[in-house]
GROMACS .gro file of C-alpha atoms in nm:
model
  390
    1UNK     CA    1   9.339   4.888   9.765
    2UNK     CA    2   9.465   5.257   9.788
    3UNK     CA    3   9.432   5.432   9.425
    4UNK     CA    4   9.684   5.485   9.198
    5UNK     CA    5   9.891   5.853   9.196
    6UNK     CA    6   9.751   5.941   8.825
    7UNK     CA    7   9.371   5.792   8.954
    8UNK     CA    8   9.430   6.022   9.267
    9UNK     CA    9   9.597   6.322   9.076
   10UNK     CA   10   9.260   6.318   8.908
   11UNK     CA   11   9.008   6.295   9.144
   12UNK     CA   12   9.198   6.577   9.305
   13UNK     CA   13   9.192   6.797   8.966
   14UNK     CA   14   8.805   6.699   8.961
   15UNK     CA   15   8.754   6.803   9.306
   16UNK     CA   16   8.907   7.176   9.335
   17UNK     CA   17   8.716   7.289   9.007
   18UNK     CA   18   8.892   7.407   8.679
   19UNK     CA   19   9.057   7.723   8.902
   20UNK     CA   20   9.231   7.524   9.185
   21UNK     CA   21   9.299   7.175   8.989
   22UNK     CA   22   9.641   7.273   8.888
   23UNK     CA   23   9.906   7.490   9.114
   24UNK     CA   24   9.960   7.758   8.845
   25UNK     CA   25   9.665   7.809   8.747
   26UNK     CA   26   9.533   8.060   9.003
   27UNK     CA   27   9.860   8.270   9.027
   28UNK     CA   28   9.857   8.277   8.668
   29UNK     CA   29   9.505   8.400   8.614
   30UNK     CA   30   9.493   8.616   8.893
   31UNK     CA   31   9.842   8.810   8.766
   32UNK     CA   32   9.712   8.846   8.425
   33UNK     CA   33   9.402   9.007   8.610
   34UNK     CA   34   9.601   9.260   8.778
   35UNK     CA   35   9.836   9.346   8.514
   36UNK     CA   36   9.492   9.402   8.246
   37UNK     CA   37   9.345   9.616   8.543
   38UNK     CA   38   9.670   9.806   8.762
   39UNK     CA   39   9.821   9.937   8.450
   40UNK     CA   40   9.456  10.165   8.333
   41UNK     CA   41   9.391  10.262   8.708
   42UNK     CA   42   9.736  10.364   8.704
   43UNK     CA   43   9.697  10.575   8.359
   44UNK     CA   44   9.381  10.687   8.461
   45UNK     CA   45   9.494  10.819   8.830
   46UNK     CA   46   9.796  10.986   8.623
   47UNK     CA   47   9.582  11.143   8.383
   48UNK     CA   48   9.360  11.273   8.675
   49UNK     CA   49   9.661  11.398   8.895
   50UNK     CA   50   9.563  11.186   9.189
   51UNK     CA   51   9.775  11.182   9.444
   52UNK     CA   52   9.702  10.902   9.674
   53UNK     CA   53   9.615  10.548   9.670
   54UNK     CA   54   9.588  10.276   9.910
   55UNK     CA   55   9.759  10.524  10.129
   56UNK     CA   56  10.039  10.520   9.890
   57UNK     CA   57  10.166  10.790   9.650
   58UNK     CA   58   9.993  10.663   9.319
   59UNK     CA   59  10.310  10.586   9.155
   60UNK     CA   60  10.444  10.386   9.428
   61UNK     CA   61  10.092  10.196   9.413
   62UNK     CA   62  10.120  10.097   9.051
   63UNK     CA   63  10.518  10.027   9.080
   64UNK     CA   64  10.434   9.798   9.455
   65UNK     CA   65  10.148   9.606   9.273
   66UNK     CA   66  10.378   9.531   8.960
   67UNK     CA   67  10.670   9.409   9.154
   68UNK     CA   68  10.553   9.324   9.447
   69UNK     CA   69  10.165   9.167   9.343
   70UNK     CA   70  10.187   9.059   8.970
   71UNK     CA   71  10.625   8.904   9.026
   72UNK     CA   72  10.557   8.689   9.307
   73UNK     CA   73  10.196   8.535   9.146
   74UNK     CA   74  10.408   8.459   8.852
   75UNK     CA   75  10.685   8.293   9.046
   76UNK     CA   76  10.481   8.111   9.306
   77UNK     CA   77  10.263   7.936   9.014
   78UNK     CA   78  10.609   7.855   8.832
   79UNK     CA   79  10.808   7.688   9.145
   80UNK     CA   80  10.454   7.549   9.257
   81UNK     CA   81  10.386   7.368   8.928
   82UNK     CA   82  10.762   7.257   8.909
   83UNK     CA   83  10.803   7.122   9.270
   84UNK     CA   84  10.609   6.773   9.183
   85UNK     CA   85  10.843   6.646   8.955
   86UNK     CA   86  11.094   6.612   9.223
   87UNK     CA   87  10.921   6.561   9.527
   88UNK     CA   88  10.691   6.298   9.435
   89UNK     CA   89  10.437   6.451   9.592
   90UNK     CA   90  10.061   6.516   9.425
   91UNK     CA   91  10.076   6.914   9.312
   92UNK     CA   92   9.882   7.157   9.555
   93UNK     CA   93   9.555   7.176   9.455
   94UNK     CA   94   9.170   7.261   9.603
   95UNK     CA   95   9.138   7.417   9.932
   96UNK     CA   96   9.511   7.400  10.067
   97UNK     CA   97   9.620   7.661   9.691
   98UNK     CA   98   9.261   7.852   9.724
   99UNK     CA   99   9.441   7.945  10.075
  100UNK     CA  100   9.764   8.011   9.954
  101UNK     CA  101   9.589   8.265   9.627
  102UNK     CA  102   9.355   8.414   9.944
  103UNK     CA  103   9.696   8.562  10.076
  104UNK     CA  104   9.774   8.683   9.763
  105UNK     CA  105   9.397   8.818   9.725
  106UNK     CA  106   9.443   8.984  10.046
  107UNK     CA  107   9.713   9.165   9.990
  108UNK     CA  108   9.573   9.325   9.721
  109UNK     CA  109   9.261   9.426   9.871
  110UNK     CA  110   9.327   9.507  10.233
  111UNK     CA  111   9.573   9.788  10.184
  112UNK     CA  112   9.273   9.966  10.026
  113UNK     CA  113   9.078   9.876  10.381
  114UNK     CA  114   9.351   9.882  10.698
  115UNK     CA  115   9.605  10.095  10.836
  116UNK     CA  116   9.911  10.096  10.671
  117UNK     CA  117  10.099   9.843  10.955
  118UNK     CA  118   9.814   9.571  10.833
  119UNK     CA  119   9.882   9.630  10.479
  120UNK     CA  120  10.278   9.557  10.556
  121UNK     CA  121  10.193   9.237  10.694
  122UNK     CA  122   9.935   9.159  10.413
  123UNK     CA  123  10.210   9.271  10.165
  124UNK     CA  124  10.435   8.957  10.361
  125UNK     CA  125  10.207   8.717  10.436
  126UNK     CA  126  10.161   8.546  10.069
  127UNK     CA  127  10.586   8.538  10.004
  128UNK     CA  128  10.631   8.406  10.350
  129UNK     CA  129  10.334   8.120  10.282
  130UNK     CA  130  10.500   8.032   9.927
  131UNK     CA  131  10.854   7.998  10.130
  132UNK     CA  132  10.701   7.747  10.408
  133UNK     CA  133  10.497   7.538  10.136
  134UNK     CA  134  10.843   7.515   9.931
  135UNK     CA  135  11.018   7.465  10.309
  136UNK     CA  136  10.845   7.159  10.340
  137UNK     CA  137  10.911   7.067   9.956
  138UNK     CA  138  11.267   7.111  10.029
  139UNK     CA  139  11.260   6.858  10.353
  140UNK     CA  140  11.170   6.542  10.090
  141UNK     CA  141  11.447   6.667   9.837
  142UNK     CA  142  11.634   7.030   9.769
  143UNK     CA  143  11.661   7.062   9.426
  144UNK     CA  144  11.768   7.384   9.263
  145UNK     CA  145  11.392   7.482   9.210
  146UNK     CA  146  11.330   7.475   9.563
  147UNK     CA  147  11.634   7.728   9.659
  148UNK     CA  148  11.542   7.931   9.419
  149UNK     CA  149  11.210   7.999   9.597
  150UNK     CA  150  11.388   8.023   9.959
  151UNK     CA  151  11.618   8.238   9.880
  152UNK     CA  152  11.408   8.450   9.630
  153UNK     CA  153  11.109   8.440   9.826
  154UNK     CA  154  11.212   8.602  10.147
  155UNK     CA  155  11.374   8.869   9.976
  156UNK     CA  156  11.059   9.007   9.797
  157UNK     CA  157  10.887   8.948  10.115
  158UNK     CA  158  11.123   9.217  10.320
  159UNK     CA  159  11.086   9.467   9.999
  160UNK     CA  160  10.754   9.499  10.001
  161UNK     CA  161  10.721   9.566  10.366
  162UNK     CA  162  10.995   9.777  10.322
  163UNK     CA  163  10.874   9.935  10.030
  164UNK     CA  164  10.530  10.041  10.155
  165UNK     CA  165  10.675  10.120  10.510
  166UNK     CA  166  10.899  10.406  10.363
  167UNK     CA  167  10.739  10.457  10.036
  168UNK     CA  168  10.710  10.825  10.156
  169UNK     CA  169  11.046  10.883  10.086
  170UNK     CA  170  11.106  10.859   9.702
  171UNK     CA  171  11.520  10.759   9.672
  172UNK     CA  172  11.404  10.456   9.945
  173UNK     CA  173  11.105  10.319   9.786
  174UNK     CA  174  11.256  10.338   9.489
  175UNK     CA  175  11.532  10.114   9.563
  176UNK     CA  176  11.300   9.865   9.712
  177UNK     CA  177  11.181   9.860   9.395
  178UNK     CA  178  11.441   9.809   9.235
  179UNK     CA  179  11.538   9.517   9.438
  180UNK     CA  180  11.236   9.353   9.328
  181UNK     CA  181  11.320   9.370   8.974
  182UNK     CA  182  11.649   9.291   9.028
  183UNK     CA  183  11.517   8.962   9.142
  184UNK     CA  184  11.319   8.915   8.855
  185UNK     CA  185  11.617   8.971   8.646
  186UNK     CA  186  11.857   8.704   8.851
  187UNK     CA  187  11.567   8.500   8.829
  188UNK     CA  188  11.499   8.528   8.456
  189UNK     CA  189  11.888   8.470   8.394
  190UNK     CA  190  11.914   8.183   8.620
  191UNK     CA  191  11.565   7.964   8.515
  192UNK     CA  192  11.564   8.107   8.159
  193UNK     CA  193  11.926   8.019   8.070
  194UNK     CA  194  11.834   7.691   8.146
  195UNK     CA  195  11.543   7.621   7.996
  196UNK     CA  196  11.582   7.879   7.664
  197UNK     CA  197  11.820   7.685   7.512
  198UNK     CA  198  11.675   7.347   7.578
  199UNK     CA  199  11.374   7.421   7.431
  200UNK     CA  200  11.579   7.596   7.143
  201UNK     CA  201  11.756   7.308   7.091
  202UNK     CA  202  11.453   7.094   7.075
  203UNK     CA  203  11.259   7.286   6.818
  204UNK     CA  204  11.589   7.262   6.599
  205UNK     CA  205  11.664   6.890   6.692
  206UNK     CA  206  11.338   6.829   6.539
  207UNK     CA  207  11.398   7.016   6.199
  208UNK     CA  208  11.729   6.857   6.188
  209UNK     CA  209  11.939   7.159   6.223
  210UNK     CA  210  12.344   7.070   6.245
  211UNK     CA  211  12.392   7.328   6.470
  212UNK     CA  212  12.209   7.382   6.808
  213UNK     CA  213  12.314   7.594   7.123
  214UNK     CA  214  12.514   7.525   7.370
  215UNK     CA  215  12.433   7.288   7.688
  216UNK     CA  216  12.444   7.512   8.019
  217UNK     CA  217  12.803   7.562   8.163
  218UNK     CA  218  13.070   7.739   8.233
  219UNK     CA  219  12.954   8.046   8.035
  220UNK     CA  220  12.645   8.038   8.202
  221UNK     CA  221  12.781   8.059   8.518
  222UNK     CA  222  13.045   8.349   8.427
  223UNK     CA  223  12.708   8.560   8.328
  224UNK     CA  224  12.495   8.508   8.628
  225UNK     CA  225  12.817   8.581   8.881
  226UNK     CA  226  12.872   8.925   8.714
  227UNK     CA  227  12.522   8.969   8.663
  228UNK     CA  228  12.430   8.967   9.068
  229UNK     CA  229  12.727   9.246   9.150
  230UNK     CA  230  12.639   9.491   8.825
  231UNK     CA  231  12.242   9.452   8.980
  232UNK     CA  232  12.361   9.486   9.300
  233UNK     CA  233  12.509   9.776   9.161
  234UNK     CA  234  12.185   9.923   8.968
  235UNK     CA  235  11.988   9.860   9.317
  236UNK     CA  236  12.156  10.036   9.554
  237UNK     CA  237  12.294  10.363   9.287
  238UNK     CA  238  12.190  10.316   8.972
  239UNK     CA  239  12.366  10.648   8.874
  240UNK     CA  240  12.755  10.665   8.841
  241UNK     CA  241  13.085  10.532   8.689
  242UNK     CA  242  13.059  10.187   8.830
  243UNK     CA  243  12.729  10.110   8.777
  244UNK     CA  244  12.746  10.195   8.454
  245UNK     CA  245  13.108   9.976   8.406
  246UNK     CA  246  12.971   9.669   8.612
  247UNK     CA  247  12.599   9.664   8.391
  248UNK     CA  248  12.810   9.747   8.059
  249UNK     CA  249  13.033   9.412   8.121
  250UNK     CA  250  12.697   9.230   8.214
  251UNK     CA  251  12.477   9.331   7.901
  252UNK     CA  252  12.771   9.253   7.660
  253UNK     CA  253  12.766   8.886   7.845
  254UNK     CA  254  12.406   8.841   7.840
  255UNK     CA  255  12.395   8.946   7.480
  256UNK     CA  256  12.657   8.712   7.390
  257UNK     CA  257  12.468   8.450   7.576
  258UNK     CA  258  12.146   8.464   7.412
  259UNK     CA  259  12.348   8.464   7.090
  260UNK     CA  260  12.469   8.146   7.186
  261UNK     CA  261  12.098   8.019   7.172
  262UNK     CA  262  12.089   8.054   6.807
  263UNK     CA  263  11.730   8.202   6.852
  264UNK     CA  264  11.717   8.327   6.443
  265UNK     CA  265  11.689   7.972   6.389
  266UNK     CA  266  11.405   7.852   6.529
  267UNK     CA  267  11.072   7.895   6.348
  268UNK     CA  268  10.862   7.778   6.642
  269UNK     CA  269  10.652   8.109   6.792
  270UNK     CA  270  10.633   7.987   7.141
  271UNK     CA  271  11.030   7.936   7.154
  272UNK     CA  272  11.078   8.259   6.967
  273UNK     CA  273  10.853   8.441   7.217
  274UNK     CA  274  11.122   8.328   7.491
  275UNK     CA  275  11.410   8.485   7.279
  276UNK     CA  276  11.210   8.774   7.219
  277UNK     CA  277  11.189   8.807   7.663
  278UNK     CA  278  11.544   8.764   7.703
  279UNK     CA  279  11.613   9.015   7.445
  280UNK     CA  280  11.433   9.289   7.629
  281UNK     CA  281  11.672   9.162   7.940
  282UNK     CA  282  11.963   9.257   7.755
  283UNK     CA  283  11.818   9.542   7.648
  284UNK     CA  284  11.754   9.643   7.957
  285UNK     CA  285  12.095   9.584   8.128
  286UNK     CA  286  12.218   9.779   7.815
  287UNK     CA  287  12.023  10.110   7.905
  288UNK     CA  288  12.100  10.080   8.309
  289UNK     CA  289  12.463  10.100   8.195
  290UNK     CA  290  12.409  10.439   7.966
  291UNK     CA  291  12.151  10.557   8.188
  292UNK     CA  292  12.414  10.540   8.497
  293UNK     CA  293  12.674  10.749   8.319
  294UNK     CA  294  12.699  11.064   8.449
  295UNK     CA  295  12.572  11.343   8.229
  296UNK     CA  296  12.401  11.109   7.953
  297UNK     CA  297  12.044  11.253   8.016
  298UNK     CA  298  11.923  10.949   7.983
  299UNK     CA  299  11.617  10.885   8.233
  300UNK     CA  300  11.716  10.626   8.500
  301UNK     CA  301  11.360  10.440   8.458
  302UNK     CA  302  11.442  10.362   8.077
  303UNK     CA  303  11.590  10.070   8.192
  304UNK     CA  304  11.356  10.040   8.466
  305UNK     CA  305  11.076   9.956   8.255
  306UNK     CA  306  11.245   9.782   8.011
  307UNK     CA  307  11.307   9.518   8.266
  308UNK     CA  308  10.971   9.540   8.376
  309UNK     CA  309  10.731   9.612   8.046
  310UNK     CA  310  10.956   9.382   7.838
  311UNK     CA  311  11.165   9.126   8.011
  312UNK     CA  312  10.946   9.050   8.343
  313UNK     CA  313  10.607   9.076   8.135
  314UNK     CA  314  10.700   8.903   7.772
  315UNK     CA  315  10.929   8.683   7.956
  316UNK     CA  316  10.651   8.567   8.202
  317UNK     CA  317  10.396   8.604   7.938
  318UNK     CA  318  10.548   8.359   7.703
  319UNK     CA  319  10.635   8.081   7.994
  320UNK     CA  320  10.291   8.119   8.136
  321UNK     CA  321  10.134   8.037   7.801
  322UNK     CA  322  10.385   7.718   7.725
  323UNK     CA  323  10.274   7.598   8.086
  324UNK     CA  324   9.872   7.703   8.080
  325UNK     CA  325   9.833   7.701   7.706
  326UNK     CA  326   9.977   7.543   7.470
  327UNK     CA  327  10.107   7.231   7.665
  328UNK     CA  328   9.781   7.160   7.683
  329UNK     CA  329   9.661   7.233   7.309
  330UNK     CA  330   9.286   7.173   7.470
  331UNK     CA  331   9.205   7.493   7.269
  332UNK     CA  332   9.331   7.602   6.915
  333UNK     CA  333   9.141   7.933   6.946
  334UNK     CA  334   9.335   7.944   7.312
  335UNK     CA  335   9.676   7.929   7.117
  336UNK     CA  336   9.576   8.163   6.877
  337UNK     CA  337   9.492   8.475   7.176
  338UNK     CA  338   9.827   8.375   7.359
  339UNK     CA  339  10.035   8.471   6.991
  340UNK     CA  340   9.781   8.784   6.966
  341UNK     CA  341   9.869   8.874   7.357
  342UNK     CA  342  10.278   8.814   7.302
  343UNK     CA  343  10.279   9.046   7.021
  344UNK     CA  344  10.086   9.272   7.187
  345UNK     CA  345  10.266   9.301   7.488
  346UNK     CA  346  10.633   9.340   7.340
  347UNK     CA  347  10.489   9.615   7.140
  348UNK     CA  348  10.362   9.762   7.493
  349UNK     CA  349  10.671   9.744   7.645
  350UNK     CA  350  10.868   9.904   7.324
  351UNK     CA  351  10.613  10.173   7.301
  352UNK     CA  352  10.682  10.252   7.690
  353UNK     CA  353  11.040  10.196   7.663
  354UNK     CA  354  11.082  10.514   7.391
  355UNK     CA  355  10.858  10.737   7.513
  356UNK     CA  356  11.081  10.956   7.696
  357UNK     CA  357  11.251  11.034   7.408
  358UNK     CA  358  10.911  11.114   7.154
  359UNK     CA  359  10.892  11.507   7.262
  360UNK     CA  360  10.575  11.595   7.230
  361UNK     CA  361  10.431  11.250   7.151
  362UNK     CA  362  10.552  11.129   7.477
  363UNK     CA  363  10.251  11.099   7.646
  364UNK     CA  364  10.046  10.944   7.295
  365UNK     CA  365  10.292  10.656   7.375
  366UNK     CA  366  10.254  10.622   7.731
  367UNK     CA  367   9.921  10.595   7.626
  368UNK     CA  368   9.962  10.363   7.326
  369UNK     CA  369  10.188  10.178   7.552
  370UNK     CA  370   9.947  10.096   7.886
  371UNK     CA  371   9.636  10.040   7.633
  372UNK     CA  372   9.881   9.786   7.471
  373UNK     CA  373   9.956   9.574   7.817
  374UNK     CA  374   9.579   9.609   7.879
  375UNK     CA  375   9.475   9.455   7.597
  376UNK     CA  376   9.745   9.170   7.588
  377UNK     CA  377   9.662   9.066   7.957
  378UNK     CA  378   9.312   9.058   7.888
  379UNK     CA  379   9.376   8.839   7.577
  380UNK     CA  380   9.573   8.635   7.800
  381UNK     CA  381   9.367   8.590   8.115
  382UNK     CA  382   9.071   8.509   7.829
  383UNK     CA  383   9.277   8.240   7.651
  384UNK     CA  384   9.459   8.066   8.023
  385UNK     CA  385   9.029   8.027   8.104
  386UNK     CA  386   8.908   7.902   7.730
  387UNK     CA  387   9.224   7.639   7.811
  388UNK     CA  388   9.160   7.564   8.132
  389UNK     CA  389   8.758   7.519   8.067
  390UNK     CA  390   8.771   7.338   7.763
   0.00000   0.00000   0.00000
């Protein structure tokens, strides 16, 4: 007699070891590993005046690692971990994921080791392996998780080989980079305006609150179709009149959307952690659009690293824990270093997000700011192995 799925789940779990047992688990750890370590060598190399890294420019090496290494962990463990519950299928786990996180691995390292054409295809290898493991997903059933990841997944792929192919010239790399955040963004909007609310309405459900957000519709769908033209927008000039119309239009619906969520009301820190992302996603939509007026002297990577300090990393930060973390609750002392590492990092991303405009202290911030991030990922990656161990 065959054994049952949970019996076999199990043995599998027990097999691959506390890293591989569990498809997020991997991509999780190892992003919170860069992000604690990229963001210091990046300071540091700044501080020094280096000039080169990985035969990049050593500002396009710390913006290709965050979008293009640290994004795509985070999004491969979170369509990964999602894709059993409608395939069927046992999750990826043991050697078939320690293959898929070697890509990953790899194309971290070998830039550092190979001519630049081997680092391009290191830089698409891991995307390209997440989009045939979701491929094959897709053949049992298609949800919406699973063309998320084909569509997304392709796209990163050809902006980091872009990206690193022409990083020499600034205005082109640049918008590669942008494109990556851009798909952060649609992503955040998309999965988060789903599963924000729910949760929301959950955690007020429970304390028997009369009034609770609103289910996804038609709303929802207004925001994200004006949201992909305004980004589209912010990608390809994120300086000028229409820009700056097309992202004002989309912050004031994305604001009004996450007021819809009712987030003052909940009293739960995990679901106000998830507010607190989205938040920095309006922000950030809100500072593209005065950054892309002409003459407003405001610097056009405000909003840059708004979206990337504060939506991409609390945002991530706060879904990684729910799904590493506290689902679990192996670990009280666990739970307690994920609050310590969300706090942490929001006040990271504000510190970086005002800098530019401290005068003098601007630096003291930038500072303040990276040794913030540092210390939250390192909390993090900590508290995702006390969980995963215990």
């Amino acid at each position: 007699m065959s054994p049952s799925p949970s019996l076999a789940a199990s043995r599998a779990r027990t097999d691959a070891g506390w890293l591989f047992a569990a498809p997020f688990r991997p991509f999780f750890v190892g992003a919170s590993a860069l992000a604690a370590l990229s963001v210091p060598a990046w300071v540091a190399m700044y501080l020094g005046g280096a000039a080169e890294v990985a035969s990049m420019p050593a500002f396009a090496w710390h913006a290709h690692e965050m979008v293009f290494g640290f994004l795509p962990a985070v999004m491969a463990g979170y369509l990964l971990s999602a894709t059993p519950n409608w395939s069927g299928r046992l999750p990826a786990s043991g050697p078939p994921l320690a293959a898929l996180f070697a890509l990953w691995a790899a194309g971290r390292v070998m830039p550092f080791l190979v001519p630049l054409p081997f680092a391009a295809l290191a830089d698409a290898a891991f995307p390209l392996g997440v989009t045939a493991v979701l491929v094959r997903e897709a053949r049992i059933k298609s949800p919406r998780q699973s063309r998320h990841g084909l569509m997304l997944f392709p796209l990163l792929a050809v902006a980091a080989v872009a990206h690193r192919l022409t990083v020499m010239d600034y205005e082109v790399a640049a918008a590669m980079a942008r494109v990556g955040i851009a798909v952060a963004v649609l992503l955040i909007s998309a999965v988060g305006g789903r599963f924000v609310p729910s949760l929301t309405r959950n955690a007020l459900v429970g304390r028997g609150a009369e009034r609770v957000p609103e289910p996804y519709g038609r709303f929802d769908v207004v925001v994200l179709v004006v949201a992909l033209p305004a980004l589209t927008a912010w990608v390809v000039a994120p300086a000028g009149w229409i820009t700056a119309g097309a992202m004002a239009i989309a912050a004031i619906l994305q604001g009004v959307r996450l007021w819809r969520w009712r987030g003052w009301s909940a009293r739960q820190f995990d679901v106000l952690a998830l507010h607190a992302g989205y938040l920095w996603l309006v922000t950030g939509t809100a500072l593209a659009a005065l950054a892309a007026v002409p003459g407003s002297g405001l610097p056009l990577d405000t909003a840059l690293h708004a979206f990337a300090s504060g939506a991409i990393g609390a945002m991530t930060m706060a879904v990684m824990a729910r799904l590493a973390v506290s689902r679990g609750g192996h670990s009280p002392a666990a739970g307690g270093l994920c609050a310590v590492a969300i706090v942490a990092v929001n006040l990271g991303a504000l510190a970086r997000v005002v800098a530019p405009f401290s005068g003098a202290h601007s630096l003291d911030l930038i500072i303040a700011g990276a040794a913030l991030w540092t210390m939250a990922w390192t909390v993090f990656t900590t508290a995702q192995i006390m969980s995963a161990r215990a």
